[in-house]
Coordinates of C-alpha atoms (C1' of nucleotides) in Angstrom, one line a residue:
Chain A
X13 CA 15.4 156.0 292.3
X14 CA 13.0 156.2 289.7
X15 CA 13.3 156.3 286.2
X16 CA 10.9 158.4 284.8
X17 CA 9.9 155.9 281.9
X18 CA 10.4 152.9 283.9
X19 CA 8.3 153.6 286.3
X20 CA 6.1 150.6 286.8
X21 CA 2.8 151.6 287.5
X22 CA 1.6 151.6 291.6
X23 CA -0.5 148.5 291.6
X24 CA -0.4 145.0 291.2
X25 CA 1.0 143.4 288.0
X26 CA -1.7 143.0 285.1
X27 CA -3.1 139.7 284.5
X28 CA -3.0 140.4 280.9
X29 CA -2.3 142.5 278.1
X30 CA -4.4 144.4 275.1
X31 CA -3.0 142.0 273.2
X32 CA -4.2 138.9 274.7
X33 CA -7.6 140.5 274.9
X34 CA -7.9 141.3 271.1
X35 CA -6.7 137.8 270.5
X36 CA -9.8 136.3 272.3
X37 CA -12.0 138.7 271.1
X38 CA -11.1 138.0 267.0
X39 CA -11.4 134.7 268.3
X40 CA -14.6 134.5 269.8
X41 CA -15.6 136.9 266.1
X42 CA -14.4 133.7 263.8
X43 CA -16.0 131.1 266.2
X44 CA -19.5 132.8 266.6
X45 CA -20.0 136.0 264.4
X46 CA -20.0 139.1 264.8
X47 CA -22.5 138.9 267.6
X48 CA -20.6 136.6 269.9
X49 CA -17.5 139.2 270.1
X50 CA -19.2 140.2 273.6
X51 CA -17.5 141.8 276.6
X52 CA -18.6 138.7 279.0
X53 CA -17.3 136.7 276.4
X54 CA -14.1 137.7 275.9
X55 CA -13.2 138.0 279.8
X56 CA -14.8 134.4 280.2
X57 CA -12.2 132.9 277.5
X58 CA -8.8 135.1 279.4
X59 CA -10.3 133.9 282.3
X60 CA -11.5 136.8 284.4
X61 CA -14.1 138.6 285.3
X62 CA -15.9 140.5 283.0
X63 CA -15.5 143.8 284.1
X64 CA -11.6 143.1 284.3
X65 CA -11.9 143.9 280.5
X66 CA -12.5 147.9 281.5
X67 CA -8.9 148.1 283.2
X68 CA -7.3 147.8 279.7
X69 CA -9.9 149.5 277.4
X70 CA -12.6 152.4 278.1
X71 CA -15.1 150.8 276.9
X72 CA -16.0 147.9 274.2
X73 CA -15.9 150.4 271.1
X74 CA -12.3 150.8 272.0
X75 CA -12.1 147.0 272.0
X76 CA -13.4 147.1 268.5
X77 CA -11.6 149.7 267.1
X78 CA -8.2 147.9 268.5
X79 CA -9.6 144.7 267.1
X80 CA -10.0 146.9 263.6
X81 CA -6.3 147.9 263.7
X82 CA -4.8 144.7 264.9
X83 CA -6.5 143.3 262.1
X84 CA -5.1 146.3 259.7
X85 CA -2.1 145.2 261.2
X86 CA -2.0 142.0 259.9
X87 CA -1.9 142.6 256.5
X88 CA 1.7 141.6 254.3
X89 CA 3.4 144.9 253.3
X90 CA 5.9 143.0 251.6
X91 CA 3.7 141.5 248.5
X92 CA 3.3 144.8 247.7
X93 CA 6.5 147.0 248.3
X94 CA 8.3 145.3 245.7
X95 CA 8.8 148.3 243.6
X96 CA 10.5 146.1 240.6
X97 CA 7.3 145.1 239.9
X98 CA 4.8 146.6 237.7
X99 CA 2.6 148.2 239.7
X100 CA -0.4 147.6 238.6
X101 CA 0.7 143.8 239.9
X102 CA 1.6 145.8 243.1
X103 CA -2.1 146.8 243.4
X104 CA -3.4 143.8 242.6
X105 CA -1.5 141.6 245.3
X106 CA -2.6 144.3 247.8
X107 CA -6.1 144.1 247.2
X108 CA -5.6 139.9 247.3
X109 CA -3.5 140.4 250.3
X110 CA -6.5 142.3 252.0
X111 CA -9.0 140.6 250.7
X112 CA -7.7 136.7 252.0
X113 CA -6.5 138.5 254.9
X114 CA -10.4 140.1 256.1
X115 CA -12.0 137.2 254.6
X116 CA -10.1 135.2 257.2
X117 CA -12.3 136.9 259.7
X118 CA -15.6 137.6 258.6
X119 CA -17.3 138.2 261.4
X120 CA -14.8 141.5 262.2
X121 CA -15.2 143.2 258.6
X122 CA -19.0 144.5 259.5
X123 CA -17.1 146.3 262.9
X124 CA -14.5 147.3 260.5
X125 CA -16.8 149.5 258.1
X126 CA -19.4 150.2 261.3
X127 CA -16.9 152.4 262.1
X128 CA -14.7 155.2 261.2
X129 CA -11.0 154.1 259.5
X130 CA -9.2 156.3 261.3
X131 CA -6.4 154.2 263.4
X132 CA -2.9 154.5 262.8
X133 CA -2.9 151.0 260.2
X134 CA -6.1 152.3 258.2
X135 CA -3.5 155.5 257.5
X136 CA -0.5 153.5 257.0
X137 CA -2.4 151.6 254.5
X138 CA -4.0 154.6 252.4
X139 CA -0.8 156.1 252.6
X140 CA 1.2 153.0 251.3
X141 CA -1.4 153.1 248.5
X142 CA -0.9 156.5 248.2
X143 CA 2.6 156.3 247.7
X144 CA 2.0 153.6 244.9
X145 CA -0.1 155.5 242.8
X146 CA 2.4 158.2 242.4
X147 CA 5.1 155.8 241.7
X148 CA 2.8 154.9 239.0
X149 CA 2.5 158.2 237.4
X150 CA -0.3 159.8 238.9
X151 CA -0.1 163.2 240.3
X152 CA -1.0 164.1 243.6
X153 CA -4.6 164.5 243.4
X154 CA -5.2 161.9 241.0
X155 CA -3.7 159.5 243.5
X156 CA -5.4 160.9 246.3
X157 CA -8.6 159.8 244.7
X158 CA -7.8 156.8 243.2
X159 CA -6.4 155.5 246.5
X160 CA -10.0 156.2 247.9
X161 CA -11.7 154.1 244.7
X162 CA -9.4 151.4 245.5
X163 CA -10.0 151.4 249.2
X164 CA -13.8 152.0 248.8
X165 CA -14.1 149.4 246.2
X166 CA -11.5 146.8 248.0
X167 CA -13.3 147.1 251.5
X168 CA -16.8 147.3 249.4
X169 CA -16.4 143.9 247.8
X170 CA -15.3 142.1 250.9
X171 CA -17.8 143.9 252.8
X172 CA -20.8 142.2 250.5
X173 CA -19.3 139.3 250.1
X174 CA -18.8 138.2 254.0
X175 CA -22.3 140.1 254.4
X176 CA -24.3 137.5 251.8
X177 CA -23.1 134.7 254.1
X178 CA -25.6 134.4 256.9
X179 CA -24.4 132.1 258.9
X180 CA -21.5 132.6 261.5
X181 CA -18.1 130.6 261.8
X182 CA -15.5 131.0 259.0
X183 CA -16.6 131.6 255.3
X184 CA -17.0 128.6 253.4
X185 CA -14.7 127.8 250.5
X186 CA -15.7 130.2 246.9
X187 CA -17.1 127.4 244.7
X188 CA -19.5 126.6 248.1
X189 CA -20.4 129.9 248.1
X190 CA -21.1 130.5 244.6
X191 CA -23.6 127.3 244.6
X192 CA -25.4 128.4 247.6
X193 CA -25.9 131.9 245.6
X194 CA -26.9 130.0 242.5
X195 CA -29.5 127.7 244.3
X196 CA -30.7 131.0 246.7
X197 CA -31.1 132.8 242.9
X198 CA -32.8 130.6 241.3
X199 CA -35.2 129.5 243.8
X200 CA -36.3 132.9 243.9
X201 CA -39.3 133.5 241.6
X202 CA -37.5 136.8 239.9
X203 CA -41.0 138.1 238.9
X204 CA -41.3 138.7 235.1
X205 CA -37.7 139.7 235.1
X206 CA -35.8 138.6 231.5
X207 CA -33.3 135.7 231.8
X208 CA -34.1 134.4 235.2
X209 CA -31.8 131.3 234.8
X210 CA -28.7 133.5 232.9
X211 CA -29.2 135.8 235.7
X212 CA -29.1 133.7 239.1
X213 CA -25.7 132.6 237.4
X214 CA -24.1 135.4 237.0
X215 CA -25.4 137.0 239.9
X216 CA -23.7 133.5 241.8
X217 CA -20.6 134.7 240.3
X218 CA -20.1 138.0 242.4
X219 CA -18.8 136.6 245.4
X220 CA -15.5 135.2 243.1
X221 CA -11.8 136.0 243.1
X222 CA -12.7 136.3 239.3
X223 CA -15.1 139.0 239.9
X224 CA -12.8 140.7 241.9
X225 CA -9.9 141.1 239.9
X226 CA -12.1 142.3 237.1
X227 CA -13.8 145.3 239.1
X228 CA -10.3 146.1 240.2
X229 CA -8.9 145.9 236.3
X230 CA -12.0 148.0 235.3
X231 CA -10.7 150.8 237.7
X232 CA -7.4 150.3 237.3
X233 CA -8.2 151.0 233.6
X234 CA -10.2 154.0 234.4
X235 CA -7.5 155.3 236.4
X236 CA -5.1 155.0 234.2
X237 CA -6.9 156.1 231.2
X238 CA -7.0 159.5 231.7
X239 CA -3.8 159.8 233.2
X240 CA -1.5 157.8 231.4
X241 CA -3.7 157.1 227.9
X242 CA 0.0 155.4 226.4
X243 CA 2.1 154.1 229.5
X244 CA 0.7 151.2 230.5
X245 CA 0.0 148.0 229.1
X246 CA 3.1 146.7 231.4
X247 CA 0.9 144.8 233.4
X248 CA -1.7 142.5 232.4
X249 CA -3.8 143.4 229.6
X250 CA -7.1 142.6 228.5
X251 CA -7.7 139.0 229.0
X252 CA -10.7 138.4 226.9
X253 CA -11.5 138.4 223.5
X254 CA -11.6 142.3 223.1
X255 CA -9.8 143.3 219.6
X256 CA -9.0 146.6 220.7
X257 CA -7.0 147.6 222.7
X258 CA -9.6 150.6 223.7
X259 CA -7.3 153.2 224.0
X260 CA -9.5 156.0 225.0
X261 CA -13.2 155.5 226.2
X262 CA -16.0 156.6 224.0
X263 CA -17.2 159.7 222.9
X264 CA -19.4 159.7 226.0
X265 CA -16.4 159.6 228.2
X266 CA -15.5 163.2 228.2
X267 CA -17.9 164.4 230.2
X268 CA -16.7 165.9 233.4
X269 CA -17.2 165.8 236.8
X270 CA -19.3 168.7 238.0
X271 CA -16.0 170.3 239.1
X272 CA -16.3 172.4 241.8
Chain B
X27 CA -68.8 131.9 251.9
X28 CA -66.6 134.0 251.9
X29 CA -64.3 134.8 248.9
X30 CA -61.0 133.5 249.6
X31 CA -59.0 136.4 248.9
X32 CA -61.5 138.7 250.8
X33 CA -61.1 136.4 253.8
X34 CA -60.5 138.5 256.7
X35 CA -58.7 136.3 259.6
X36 CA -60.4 135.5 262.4
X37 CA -59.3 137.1 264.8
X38 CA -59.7 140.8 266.1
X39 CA -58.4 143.7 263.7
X40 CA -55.2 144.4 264.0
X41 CA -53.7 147.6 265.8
X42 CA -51.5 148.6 263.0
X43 CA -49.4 147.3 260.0
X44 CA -45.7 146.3 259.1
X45 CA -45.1 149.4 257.5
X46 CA -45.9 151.7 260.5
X47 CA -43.7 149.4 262.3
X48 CA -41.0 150.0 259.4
X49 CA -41.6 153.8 259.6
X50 CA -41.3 153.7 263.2
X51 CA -38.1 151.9 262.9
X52 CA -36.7 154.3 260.2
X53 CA -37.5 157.3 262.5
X54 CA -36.1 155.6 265.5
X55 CA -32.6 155.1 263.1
X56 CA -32.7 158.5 261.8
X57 CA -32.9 160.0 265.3
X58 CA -30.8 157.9 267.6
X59 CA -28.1 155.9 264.9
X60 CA -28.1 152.6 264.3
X61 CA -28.2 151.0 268.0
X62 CA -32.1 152.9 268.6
X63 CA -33.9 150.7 266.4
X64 CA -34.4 148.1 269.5
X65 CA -37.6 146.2 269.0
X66 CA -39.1 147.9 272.9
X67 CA -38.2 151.5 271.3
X68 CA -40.5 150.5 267.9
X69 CA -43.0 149.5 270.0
X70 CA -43.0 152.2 272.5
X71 CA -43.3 154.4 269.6
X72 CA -46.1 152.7 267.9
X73 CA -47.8 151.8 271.3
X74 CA -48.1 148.7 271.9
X75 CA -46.2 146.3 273.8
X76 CA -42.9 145.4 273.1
X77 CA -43.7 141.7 271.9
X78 CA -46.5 143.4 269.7
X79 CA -44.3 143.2 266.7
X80 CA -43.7 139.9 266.6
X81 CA -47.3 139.5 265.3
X82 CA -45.9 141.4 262.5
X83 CA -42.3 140.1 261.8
X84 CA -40.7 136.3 263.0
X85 CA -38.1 138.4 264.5
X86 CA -36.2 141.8 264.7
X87 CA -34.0 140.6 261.7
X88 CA -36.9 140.4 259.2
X89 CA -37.5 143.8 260.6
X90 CA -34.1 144.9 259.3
X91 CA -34.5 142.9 256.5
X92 CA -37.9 145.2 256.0
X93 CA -36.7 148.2 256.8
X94 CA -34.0 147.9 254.0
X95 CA -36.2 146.7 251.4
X96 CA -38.8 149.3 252.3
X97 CA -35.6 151.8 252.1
X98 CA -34.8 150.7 248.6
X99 CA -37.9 150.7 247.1
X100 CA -37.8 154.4 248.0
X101 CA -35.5 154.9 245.3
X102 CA -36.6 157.3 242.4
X103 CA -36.7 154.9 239.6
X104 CA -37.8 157.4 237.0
X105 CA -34.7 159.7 237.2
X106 CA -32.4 156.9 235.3
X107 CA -35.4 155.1 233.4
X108 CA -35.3 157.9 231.0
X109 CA -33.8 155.9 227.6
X110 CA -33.5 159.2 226.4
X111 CA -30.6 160.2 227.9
X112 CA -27.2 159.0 227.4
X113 CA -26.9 156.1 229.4
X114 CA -23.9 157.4 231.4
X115 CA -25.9 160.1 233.0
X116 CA -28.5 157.5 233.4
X117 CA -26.2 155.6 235.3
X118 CA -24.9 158.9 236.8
X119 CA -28.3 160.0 238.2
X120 CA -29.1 156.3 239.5
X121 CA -25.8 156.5 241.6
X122 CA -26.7 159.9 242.9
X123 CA -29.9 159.6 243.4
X124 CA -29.4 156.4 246.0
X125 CA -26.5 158.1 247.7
X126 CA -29.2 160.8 248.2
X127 CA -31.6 158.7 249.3
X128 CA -29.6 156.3 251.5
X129 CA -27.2 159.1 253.1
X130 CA -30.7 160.6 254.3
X131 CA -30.7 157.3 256.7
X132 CA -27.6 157.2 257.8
X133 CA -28.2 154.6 260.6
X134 CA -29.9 152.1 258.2
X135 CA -26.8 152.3 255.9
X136 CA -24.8 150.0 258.5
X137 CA -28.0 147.3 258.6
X138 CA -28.3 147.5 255.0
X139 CA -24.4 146.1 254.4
X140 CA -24.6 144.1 257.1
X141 CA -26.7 141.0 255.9
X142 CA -27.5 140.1 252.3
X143 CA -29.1 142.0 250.0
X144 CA -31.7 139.7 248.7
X145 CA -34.7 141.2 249.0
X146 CA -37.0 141.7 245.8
X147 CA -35.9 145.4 245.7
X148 CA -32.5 144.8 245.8
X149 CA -33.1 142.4 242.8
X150 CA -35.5 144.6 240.6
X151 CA -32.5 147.5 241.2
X152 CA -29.4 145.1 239.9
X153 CA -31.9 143.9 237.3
X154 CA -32.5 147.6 236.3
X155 CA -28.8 148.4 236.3
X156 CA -27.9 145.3 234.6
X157 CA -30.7 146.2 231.7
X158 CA -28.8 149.8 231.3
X159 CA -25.8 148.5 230.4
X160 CA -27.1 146.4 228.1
X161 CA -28.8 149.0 226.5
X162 CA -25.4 150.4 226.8
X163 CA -24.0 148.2 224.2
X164 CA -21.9 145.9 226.8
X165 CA -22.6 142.1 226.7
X166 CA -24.4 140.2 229.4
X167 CA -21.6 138.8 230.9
X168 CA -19.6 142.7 231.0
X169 CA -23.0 143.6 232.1
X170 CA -23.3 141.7 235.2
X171 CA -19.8 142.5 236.5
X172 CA -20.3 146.0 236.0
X173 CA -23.9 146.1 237.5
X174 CA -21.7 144.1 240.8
X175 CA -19.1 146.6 240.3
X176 CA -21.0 149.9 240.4
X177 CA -23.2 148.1 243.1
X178 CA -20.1 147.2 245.1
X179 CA -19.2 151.3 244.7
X180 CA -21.8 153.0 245.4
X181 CA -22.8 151.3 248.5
X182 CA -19.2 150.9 249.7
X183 CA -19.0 154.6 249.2
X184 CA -22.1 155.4 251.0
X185 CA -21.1 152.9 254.1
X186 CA -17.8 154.6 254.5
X187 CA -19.1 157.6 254.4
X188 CA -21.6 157.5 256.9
X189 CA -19.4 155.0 258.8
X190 CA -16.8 158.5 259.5
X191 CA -19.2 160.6 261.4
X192 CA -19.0 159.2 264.9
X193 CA -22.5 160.7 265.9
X194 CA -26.0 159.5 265.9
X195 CA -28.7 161.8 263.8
X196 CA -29.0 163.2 260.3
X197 CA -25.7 163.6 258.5
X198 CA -23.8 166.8 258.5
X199 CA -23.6 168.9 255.2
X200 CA -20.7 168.0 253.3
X201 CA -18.9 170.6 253.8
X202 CA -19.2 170.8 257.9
X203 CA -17.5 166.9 257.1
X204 CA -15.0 168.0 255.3
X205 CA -13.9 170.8 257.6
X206 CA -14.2 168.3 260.4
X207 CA -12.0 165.5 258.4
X208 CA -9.6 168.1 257.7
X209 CA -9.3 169.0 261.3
X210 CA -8.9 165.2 262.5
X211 CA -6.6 164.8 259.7
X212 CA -4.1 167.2 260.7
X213 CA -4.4 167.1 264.2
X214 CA -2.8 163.4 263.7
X215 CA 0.8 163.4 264.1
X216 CA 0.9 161.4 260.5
X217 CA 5.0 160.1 261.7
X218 CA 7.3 161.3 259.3
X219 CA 4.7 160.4 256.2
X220 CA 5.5 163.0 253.4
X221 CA 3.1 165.9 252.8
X222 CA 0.6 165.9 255.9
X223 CA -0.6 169.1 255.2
X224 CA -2.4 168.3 251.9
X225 CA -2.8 164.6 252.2
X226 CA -4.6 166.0 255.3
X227 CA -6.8 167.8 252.8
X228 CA -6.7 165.3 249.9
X229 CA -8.2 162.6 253.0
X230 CA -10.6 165.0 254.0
X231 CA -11.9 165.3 250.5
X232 CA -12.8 161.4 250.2
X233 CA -16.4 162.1 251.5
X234 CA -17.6 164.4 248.6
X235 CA -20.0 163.9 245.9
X236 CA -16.7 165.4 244.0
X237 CA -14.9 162.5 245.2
X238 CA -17.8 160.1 244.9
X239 CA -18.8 161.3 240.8
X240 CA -15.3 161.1 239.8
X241 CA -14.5 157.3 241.1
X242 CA -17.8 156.8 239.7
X243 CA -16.7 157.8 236.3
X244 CA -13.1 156.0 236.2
X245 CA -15.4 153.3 236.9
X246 CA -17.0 153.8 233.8
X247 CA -14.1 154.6 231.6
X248 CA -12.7 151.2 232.8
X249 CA -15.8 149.3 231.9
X250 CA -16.5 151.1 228.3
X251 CA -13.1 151.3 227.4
X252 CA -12.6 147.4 226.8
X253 CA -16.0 147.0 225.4
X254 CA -17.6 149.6 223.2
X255 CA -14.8 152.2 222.2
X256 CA -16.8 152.9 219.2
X257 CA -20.9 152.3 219.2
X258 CA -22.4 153.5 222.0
X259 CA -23.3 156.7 221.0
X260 CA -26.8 156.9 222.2
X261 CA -28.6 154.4 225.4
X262 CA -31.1 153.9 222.0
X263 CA -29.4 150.7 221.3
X264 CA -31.2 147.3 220.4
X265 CA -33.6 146.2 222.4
X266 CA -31.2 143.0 223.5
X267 CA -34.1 140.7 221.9
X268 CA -32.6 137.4 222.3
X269 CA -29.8 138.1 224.7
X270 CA -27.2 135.0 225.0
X271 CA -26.5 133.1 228.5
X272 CA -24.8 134.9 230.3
X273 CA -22.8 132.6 231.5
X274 CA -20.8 133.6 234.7
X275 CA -17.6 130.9 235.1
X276 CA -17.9 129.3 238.3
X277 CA -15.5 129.1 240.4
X278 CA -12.4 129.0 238.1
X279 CA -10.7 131.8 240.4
X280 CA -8.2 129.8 242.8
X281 CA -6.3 132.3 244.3
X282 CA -7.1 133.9 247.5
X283 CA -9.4 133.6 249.6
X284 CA -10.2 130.1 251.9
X285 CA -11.1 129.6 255.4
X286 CA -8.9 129.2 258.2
Chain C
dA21 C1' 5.1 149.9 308.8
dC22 C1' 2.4 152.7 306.3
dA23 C1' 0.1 155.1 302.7
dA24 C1' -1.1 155.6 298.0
dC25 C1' -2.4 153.5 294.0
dA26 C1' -3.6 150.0 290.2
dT27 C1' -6.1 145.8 289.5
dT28 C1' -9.6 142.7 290.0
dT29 C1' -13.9 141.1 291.7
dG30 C1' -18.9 140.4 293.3
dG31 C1' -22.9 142.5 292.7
dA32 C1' -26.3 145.4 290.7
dC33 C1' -28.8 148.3 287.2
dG34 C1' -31.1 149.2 283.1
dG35 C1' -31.8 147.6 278.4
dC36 C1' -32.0 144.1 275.0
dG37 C1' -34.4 140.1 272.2
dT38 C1' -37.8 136.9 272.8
dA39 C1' -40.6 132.8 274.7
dC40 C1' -44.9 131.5 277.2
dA41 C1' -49.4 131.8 279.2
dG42 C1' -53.5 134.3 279.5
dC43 C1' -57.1 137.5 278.0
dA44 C1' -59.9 140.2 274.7
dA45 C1' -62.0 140.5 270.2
dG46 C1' -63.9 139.2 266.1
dA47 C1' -65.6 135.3 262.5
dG48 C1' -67.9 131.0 261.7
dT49 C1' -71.2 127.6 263.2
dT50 C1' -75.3 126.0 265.4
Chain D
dA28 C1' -78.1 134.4 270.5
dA29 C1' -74.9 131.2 272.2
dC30 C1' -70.8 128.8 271.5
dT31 C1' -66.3 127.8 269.6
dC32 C1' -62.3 128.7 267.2
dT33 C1' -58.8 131.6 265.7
dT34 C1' -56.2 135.6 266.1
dG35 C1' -54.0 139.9 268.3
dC36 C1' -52.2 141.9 272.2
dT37 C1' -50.3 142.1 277.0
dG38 C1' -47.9 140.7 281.5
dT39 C1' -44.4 138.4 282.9
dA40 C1' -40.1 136.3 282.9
dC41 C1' -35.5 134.4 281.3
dG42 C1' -31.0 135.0 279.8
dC43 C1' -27.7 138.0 277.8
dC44 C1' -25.7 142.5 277.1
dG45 C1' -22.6 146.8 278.5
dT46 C1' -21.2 149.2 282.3
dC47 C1' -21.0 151.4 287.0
dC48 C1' -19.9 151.0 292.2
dA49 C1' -17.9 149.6 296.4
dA50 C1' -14.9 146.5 298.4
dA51 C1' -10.9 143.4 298.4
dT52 C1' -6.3 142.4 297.0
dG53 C1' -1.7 143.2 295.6
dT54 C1' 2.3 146.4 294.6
dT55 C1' 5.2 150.3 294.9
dG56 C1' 7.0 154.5 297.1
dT57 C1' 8.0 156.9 301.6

DNA sequence: ACAACATTTGGACGGCGTACAGCAAGAGTT
DNA sequence: AACTCTTGCTGTACGCCGTCCAAATGTTGT
């Protein structure tokens, strides 16, 4: 009497589960870097032998990419699927959302752009983002592209920023980095270049939350500005000491793409 | 007496120099991806024995860390040094020409993004790019978080893009990439997400210098737009003779991202 | 009970980065 | 020229890596 989906498998019961094994691997990731995520290592800390690890994935790139999309996985879809909110606010607590969420686990966002975005969660996300951008006017194509700018810049960002840390173990807090940046900058000679000093502080300044949301306002205004020169200004506005509003970029902003 | 600078060291002469290592390295990368550049494979290829090269480098990281400077100071610096031109197709032809460049080594791409880009190369190109858009007409402080942004995009771009073709070697074309996006695209299920067909095609289109030119110039509409809607009309600007501090805010940013 | 199968293990293979000791080769000194 | 000192390269070895193979163990179906 079998049921055809019940059917428990011939032999013994599993020690484990995928699960379990991801779990120790991100582990071992945050403890020791990327380089620590090892297969030894990650049967040593569930306990068996290494090799045990090859009953429940083909091989370690499998590990990774499961790793990759648990971690996807992880992300809060509810900061962002509030559609009562303006949604340019909607894109920016997805981008903090990934952002705090990767930056949890530094030593897992070098696997995660090593390798193709393809799982299940990489879509979910683009299409969640997708979905977004047409809600926020854009048409099809528009959004298609502009969810790729926000992914590439969103995944780019995090990816520099967990990559100028060199040591392994969890990222230390902003203002820690930032001074290590500033002190790495300035003891640099910067050979003849203008503004050594000016420059080590800004260049400090990357890694920030500030920096962040002002790449991502920057694009959201470039997205926006050519599809909706008049409908926005819901959200957040300019927060410096700008006059204008800037309605439409200069006269060296008409020129195209090299449209195929 | 010898002259101090003309002081050849003692010992015997040495068998070869760090940038036939590099070049060794490269080749190694371009041919096998990312995981052939093992320090026994450089040596094999130069000839000597595998612990040959650490006469030449502390350790297989400052190899990397060579390697990626030597990649980046293969950059054409004259196709965007032109003050000519208007300084968005200055900026246009810097981004294209290091996609060019860096999607030629498509196995560095990963070792490049995956430690920090420190090196004097990497410095003397963000020093460039921050110089542009001052010549642009945007402040020092716009200037450095748009040099971070555009950094941040084009070598996000680049890294995702080479991070979606799962094989070792020299890229693709573009468009044998694109057909075989298009193909992965719709042969996933995508559950019950609207439109698979064409977001099947939209996806597929991420990884083309279509794609890559037009985030680049939302990019650029966002940064202009809130800071020269009016006088940038030629890159023949002043020639930023006493440019303020640039002073970056530290870490004022709260939200986001902390450890643990 | 028996057979079929999944799971796990011990052991091994090749490759990796790299440390250590020894040998050859050139420069400086006598 | 002989000696020494410094440097470059090699042989060897250690520990770690990912992964395969054969055997042992446990579980289900007949």
């Amino acid at each position: 009497m079998s049921v055809p989906g019940m059917r428990r498998r011939r032999g013994p019961c599993r020690a484990l589960t995928e699960d379990e094994i991801l779990e120790a691997a991100l582990d071992l990731l945050d403890e020791g870097g990327p380089h620590a995520a090892s297969v030894r290592g990650i049967a040593a800390r569930v306990g068996v032998a290494p090799n045990a690890v090859y009953t429940y994935f083909p091989d370690k790139a499998a590990v990774i990419k499961g790793l990759v999309e648990r971690l996807l996985g992880g992300v809060d879809h509810d900061v962002f699927a509030d559609r009562e909110q303006p949604w340019r606010q909607r894109v920016e607590a997805l981008a903090l959302e990934l952002r705090a969420h990767l930056s949890a686990h530094p030593g897992a966002v070098p696997l995660m752009i090593g390798g193709p975005m393809n799982g299940p969660q990489a879509l979910a996300l683009n299409e969640r983002l997708l979905q977004l951008l047409a809600d926020a006017g854009l048409n099809p194509t528009d959004a298609a592209r502009a969810s790729y700018l926000l992914i590439v810049y969103v995944f780019g960002s995090i990816a520099l920023e967990v990559a100028d840390v060199h040591q392994a173990g969890p990222l230390p807090p902003e203002s820690e980095r930032i001074t290590t940046r500033e002190a790495a900058f300035s003891a640099t000679p910067t050979e003849g270049f203008p503004g050594s000093a000016e420059a080590a502080a800004a260049m400090a300044g990357y890694v920030s939350t500030e920096q962040y949301l002002w790449g991502l306002g920057r694009i959201l205004d470039g997205v926006t500005a050519r599809v909706a020169p008049l409908a926005n200004l819901t959200a957040r506005g300019a927060t410096t000491d700008d006059p204008e509003p800037a309605e439409m970029p200069g006269p060296a902003g008409r020129r195209g793409i090299h449209s195929a």
